[in-house]
PDB file of C-alpha atoms in Angstrom:
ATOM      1  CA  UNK A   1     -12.247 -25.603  -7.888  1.00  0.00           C
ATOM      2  CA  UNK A   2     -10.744 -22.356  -6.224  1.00  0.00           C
ATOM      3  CA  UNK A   3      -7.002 -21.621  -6.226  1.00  0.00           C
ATOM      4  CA  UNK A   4      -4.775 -23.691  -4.495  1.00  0.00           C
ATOM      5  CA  UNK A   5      -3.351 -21.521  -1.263  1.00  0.00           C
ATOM      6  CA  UNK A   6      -0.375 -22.668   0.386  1.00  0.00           C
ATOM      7  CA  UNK A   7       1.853 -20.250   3.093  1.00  0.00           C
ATOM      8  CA  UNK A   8       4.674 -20.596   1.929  1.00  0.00           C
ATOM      9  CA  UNK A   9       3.918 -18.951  -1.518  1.00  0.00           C
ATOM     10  CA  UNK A  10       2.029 -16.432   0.398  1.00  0.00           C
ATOM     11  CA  UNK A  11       4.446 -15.105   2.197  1.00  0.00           C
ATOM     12  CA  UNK A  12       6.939 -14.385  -0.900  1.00  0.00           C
ATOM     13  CA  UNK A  13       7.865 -10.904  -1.149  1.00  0.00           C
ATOM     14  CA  UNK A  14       8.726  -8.415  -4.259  1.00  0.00           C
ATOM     15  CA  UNK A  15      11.085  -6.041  -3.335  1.00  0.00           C
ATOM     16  CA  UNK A  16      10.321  -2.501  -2.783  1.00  0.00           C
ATOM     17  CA  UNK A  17      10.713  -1.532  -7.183  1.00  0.00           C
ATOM     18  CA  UNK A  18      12.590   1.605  -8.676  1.00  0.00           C
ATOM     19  CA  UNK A  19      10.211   1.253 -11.882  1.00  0.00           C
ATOM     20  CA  UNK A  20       6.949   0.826 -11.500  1.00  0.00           C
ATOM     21  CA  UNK A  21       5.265  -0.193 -15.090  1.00  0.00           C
ATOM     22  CA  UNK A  22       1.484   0.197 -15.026  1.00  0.00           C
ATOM     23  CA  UNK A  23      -0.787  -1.368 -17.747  1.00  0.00           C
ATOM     24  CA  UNK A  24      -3.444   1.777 -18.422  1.00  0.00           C
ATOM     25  CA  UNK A  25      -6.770   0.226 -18.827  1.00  0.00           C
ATOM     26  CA  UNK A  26      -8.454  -2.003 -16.083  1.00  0.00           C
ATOM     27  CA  UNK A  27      -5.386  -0.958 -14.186  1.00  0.00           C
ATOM     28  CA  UNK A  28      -5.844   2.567 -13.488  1.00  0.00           C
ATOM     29  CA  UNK A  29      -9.173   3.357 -15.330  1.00  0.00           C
ATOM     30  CA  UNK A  30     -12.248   1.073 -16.158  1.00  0.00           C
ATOM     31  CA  UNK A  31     -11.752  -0.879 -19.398  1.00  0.00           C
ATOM     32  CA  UNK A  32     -14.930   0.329 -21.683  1.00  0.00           C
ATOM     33  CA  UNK A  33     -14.407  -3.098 -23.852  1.00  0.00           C
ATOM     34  CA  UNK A  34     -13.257  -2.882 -28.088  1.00  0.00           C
ATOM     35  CA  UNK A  35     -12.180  -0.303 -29.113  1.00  0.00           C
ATOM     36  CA  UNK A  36     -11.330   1.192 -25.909  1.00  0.00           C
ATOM     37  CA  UNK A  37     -11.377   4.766 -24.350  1.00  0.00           C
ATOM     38  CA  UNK A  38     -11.809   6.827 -27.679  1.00  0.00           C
ATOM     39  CA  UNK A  39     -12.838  10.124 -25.460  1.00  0.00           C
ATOM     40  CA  UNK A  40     -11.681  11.689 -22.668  1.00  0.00           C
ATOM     41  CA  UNK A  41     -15.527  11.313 -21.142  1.00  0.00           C
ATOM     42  CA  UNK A  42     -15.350   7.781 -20.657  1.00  0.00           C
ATOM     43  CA  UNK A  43     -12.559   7.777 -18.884  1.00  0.00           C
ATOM     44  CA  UNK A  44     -12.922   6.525 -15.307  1.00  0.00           C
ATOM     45  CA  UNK A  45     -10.686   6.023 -13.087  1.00  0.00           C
ATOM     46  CA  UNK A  46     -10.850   2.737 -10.494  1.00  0.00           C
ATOM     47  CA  UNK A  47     -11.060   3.345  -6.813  1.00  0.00           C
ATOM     48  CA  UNK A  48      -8.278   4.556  -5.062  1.00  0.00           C
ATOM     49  CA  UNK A  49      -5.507   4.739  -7.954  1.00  0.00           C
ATOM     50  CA  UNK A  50      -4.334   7.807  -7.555  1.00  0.00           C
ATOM     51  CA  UNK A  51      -3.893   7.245  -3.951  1.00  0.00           C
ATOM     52  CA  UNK A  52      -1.756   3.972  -4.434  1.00  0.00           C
ATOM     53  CA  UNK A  53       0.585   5.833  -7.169  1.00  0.00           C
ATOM     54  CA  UNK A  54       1.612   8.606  -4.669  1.00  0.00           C
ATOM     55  CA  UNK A  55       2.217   6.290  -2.208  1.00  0.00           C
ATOM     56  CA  UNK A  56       4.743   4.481  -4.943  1.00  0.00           C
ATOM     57  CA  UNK A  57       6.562   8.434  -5.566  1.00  0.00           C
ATOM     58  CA  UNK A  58       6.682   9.074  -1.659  1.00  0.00           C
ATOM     59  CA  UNK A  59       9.198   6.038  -1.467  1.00  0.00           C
ATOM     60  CA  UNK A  60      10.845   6.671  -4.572  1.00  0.00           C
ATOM     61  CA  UNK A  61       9.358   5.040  -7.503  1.00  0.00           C
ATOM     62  CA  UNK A  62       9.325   5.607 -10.605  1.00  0.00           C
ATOM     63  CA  UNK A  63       6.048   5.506 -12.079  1.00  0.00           C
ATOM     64  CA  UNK A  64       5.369   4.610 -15.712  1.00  0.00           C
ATOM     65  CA  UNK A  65       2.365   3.427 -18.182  1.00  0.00           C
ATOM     66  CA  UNK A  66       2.990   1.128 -20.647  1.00  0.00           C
ATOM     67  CA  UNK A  67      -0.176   0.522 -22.701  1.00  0.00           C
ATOM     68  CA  UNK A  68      -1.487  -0.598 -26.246  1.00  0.00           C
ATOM     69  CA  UNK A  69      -3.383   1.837 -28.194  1.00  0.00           C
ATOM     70  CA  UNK A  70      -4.577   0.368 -31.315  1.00  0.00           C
ATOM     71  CA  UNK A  71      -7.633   2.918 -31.560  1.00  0.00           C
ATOM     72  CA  UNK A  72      -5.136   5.199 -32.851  1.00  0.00           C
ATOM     73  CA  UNK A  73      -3.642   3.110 -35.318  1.00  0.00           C
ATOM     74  CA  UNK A  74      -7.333   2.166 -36.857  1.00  0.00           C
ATOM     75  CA  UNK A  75      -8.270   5.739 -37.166  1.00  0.00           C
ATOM     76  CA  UNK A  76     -10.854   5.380 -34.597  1.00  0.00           C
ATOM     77  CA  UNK A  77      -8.982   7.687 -32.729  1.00  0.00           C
ATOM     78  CA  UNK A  78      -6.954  10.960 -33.069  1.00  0.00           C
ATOM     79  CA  UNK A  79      -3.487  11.177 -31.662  1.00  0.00           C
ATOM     80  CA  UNK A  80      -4.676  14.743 -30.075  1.00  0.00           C
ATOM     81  CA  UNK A  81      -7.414  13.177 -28.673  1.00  0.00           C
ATOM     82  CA  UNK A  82      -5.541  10.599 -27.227  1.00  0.00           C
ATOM     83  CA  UNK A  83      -3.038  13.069 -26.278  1.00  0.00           C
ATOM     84  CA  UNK A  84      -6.232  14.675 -24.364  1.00  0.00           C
ATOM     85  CA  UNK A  85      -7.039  11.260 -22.643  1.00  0.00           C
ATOM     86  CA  UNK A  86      -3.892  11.496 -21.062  1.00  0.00           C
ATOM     87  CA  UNK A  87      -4.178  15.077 -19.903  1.00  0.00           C
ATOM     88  CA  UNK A  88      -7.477  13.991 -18.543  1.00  0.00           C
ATOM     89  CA  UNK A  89      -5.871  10.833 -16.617  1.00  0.00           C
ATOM     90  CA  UNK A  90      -3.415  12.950 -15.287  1.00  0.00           C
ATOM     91  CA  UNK A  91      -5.783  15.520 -14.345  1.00  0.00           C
ATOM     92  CA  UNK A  92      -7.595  12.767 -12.469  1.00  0.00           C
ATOM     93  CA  UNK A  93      -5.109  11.387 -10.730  1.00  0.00           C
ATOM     94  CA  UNK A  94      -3.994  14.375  -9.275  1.00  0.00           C
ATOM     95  CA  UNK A  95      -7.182  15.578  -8.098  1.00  0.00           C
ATOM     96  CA  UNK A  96      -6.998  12.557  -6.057  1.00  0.00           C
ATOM     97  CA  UNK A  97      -3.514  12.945  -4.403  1.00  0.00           C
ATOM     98  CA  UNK A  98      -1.125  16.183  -5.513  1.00  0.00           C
ATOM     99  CA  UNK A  99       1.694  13.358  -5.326  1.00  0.00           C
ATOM    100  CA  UNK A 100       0.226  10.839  -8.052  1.00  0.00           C
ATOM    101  CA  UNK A 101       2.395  12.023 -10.909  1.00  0.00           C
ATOM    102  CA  UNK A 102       3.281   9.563 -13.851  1.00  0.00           C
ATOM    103  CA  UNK A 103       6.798  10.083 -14.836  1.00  0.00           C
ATOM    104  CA  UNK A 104       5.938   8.699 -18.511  1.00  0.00           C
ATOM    105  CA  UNK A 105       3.491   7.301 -21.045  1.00  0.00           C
ATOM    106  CA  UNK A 106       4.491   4.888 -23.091  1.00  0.00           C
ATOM    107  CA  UNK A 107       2.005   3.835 -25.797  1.00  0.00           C
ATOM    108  CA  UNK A 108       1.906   2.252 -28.867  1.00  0.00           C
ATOM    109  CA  UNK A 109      -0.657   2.739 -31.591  1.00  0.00           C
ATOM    110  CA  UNK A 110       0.335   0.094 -34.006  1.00  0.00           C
ATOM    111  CA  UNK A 111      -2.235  -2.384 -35.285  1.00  0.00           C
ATOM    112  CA  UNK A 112       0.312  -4.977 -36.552  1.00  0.00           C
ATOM    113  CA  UNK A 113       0.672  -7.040 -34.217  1.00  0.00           C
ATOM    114  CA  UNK A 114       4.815  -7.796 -35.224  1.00  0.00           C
ATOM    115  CA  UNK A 115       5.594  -4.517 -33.610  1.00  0.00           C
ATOM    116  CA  UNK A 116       8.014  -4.992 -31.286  1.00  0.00           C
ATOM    117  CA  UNK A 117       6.396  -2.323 -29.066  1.00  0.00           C
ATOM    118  CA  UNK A 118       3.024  -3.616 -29.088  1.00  0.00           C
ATOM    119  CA  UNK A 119       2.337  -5.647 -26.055  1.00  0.00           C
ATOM    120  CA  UNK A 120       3.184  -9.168 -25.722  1.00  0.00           C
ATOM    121  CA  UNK A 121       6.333  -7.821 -27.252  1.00  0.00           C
ATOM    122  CA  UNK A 122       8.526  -5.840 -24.685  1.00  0.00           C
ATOM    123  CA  UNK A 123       9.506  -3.358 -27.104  1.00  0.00           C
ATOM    124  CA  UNK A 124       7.880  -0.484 -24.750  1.00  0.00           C
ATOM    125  CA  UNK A 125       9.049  -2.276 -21.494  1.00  0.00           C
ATOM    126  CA  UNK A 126      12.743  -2.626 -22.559  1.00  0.00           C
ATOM    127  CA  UNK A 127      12.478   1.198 -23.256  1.00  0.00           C
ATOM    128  CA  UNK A 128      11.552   2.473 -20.536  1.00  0.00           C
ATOM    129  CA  UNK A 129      14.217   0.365 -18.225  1.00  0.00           C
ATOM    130  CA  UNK A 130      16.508   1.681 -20.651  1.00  0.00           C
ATOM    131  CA  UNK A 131      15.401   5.629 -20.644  1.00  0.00           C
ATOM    132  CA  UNK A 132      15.494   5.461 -16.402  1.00  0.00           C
ATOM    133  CA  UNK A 133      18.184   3.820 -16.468  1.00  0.00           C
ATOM    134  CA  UNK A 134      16.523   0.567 -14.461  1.00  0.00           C
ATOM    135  CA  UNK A 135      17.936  -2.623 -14.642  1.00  0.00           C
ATOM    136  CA  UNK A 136      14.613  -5.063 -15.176  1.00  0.00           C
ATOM    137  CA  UNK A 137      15.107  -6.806 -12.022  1.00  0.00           C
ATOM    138  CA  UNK A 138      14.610  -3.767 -10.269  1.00  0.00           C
ATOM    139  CA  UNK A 139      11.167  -3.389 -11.572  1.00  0.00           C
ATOM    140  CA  UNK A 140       7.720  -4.351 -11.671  1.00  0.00           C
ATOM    141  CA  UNK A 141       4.783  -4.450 -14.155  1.00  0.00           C
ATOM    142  CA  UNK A 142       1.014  -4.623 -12.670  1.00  0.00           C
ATOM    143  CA  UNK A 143      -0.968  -5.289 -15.556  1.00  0.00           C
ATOM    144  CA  UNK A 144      -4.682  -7.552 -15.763  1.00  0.00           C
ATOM    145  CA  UNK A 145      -4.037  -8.952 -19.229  1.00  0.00           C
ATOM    146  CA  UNK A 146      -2.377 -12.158 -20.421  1.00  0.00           C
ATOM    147  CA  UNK A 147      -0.451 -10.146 -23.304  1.00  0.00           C
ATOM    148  CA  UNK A 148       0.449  -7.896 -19.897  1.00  0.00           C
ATOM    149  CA  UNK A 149       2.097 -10.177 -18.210  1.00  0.00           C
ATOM    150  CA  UNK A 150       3.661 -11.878 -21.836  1.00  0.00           C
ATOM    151  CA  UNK A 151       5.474  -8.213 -22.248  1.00  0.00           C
ATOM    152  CA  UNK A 152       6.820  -8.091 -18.938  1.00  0.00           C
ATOM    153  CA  UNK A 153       8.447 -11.532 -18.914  1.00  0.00           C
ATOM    154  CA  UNK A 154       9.944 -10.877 -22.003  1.00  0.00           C
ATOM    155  CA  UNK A 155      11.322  -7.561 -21.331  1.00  0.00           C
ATOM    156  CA  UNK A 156      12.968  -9.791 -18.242  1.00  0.00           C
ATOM    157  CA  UNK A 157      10.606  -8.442 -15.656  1.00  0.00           C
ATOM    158  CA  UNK A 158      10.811 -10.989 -13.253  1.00  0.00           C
ATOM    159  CA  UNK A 159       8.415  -9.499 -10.564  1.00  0.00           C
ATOM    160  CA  UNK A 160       5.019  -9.224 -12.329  1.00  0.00           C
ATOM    161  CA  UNK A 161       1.528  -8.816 -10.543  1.00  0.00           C
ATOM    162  CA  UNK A 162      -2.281 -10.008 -12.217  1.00  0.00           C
ATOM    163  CA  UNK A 163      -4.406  -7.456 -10.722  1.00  0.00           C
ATOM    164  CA  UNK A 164      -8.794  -8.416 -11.043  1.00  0.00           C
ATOM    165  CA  UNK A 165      -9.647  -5.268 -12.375  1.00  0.00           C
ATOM    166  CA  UNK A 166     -10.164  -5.462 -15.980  1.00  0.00           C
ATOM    167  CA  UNK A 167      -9.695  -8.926 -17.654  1.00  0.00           C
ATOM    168  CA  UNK A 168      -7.884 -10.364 -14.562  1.00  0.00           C
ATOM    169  CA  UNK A 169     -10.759 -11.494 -12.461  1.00  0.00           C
ATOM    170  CA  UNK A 170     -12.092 -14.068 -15.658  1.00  0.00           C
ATOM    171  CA  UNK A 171      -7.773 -15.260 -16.105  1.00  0.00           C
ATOM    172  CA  UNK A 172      -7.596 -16.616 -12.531  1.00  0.00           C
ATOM    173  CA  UNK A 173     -10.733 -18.316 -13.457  1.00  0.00           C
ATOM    174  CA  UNK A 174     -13.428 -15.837 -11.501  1.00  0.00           C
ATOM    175  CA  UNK A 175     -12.024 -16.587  -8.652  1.00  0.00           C
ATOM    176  CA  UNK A 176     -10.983 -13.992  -5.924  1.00  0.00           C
ATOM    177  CA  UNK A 177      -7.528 -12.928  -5.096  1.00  0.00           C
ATOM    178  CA  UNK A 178      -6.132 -13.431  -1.920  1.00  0.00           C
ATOM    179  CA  UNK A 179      -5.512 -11.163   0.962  1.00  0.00           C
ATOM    180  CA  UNK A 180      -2.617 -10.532   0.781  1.00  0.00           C
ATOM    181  CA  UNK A 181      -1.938 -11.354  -2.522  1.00  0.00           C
ATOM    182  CA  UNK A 182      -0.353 -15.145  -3.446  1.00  0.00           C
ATOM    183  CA  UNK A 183       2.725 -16.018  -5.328  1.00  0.00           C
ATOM    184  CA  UNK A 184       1.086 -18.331  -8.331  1.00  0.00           C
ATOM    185  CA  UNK A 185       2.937 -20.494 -10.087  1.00  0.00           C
ATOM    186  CA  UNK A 186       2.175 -23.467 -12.762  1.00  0.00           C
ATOM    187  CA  UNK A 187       0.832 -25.822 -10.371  1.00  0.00           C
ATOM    188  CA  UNK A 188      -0.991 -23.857  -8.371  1.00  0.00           C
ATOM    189  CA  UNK A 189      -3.519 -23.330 -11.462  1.00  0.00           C
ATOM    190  CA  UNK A 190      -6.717 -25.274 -12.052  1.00  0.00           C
ATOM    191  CA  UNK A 191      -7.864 -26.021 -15.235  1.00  0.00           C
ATOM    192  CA  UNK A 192      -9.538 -22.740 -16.053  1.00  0.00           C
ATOM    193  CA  UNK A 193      -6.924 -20.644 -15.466  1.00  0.00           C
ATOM    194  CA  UNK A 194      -4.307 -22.346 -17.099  1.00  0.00           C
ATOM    195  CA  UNK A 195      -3.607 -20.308 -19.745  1.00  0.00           C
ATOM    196  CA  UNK A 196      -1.615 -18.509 -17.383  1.00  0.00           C
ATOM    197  CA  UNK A 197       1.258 -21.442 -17.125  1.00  0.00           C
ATOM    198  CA  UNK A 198       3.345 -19.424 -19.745  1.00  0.00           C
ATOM    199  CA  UNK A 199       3.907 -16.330 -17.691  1.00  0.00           C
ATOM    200  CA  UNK A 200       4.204 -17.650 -13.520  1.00  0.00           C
ATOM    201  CA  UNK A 201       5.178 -16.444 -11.149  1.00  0.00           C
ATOM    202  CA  UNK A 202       3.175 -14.126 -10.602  1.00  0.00           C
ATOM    203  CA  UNK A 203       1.497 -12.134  -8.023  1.00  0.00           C
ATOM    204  CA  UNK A 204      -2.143 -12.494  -7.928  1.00  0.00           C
ATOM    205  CA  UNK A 205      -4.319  -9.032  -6.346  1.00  0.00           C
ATOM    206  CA  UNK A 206      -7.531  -7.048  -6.150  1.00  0.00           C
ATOM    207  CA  UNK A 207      -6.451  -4.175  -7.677  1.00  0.00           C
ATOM    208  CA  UNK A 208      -4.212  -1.212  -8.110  1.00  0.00           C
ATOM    209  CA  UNK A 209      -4.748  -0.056  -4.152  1.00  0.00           C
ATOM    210  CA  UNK A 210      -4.054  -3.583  -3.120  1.00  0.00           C
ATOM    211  CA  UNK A 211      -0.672  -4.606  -5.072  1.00  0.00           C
ATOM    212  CA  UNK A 212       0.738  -1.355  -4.185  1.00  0.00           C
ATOM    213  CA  UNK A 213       0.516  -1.550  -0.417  1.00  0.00           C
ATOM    214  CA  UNK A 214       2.233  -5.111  -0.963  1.00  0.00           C
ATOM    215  CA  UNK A 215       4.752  -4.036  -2.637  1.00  0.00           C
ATOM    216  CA  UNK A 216       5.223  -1.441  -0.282  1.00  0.00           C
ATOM    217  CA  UNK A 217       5.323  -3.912   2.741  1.00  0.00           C
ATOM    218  CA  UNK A 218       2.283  -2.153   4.484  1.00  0.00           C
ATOM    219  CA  UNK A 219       0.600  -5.522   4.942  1.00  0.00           C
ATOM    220  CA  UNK A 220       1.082  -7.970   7.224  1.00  0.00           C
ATOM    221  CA  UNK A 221       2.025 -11.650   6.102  1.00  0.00           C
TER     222      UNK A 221
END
């Protein structure tokens, strides 16, 4: 049974965000499965990312990533190496567009799973609000994760968008997203994707490329 689409949810906006908080992998770069990216080879990035993030700075955004890195944390990874990941992502981005600069990483390397920065705690989302200065209604997470969307709700991130790349294709159920992208909420959601009760709304996309030019009002609804 596909998702239920009905106008009215469709045609719900976000506003335009100050804070943009991006989930790293399946988000901006292919997700390479457990452990994760433990060299700067395998990191790809998805189609078009670095062209939706400087269309975020030209109107103003603030641009963030707010991702788990565990790989650190197990020793399967060095934090200079992962240091070098993120040289390489930004490398990448900017190769693609001059303008697709990330004003900050946030990551946390804890295995423990209390941590209040590890995502689905908002630790690392309440930070970064807090460090630009951002109320949390005045941002937005894109993430493709369950524990994604968990961190932004409860770092009172109200506008929060389930992109396919990564894990978020199999969450809403294989089923494709919408264009443009649908407002979901609980009982919209069959059977197979209802895991995803606990964190609607949401906003339900393709990808990176697609949820930004949403956001950004450059589609038509």
């Amino acid at each position: 049974m596909a998702l239920l689409s009905i106008s009215i949810q469709a045609l719900a906006r976000f506003p335009v965000p100050k804070l943009v908080l991006l989930d790293r992998d399946g988000v901006i770069n292919q997700d390479v499965g457990a452990p994760g990216v433990i060299s700067k080879t395998q990191f790809q990035l998805h189609d078009g990312v670095g062209t939706a993030i400087a269309k975020l700075k030209q109107r103003g955004c603030r641009v963030v990533v707010i991702t788990n890195q565990s790989c650190v944390g197990m020793g399967l990874l060095e934090p200079n190496g992962l240091n070098e990941i993120h040289e390489e992502m930004q490398r990448l981005l900017q190769e693609e567009d001059a303008e697709a600069t990330l004003d900050e990483i946030y990551f946390c390397t804890a295995v423990d799973d209390d941590n209040p920065r590890k995502k689905p705690n908002p630790g690392m989302v309440i930070e970064a609000c807090s460090n630009w200065n951002i109320d949390a209604s005045e941002a937005v997470f894109v993430g493709d994760t369950l524990t994604d969307m968990q961190a932004a709700k409860a770092g009172g991130v109200a506008n929060r968008i389930l992109v396919q790349t990564g894990y978020g294709f199999g969450l809403m159920g294989n089923q494709p997203a919408q264009s443009p992208p649908m407002i979901v909420k609980a009982n919209n959601l069959v059977e197979s994707q209802s895991q995803m009760s606990i964190v609607t709304p949401f906003a339900d996309t393709q990808d990176l490329p697609a949820a930004v030019q949403w956001l950004l009002h450059e589609t038509d609804t």
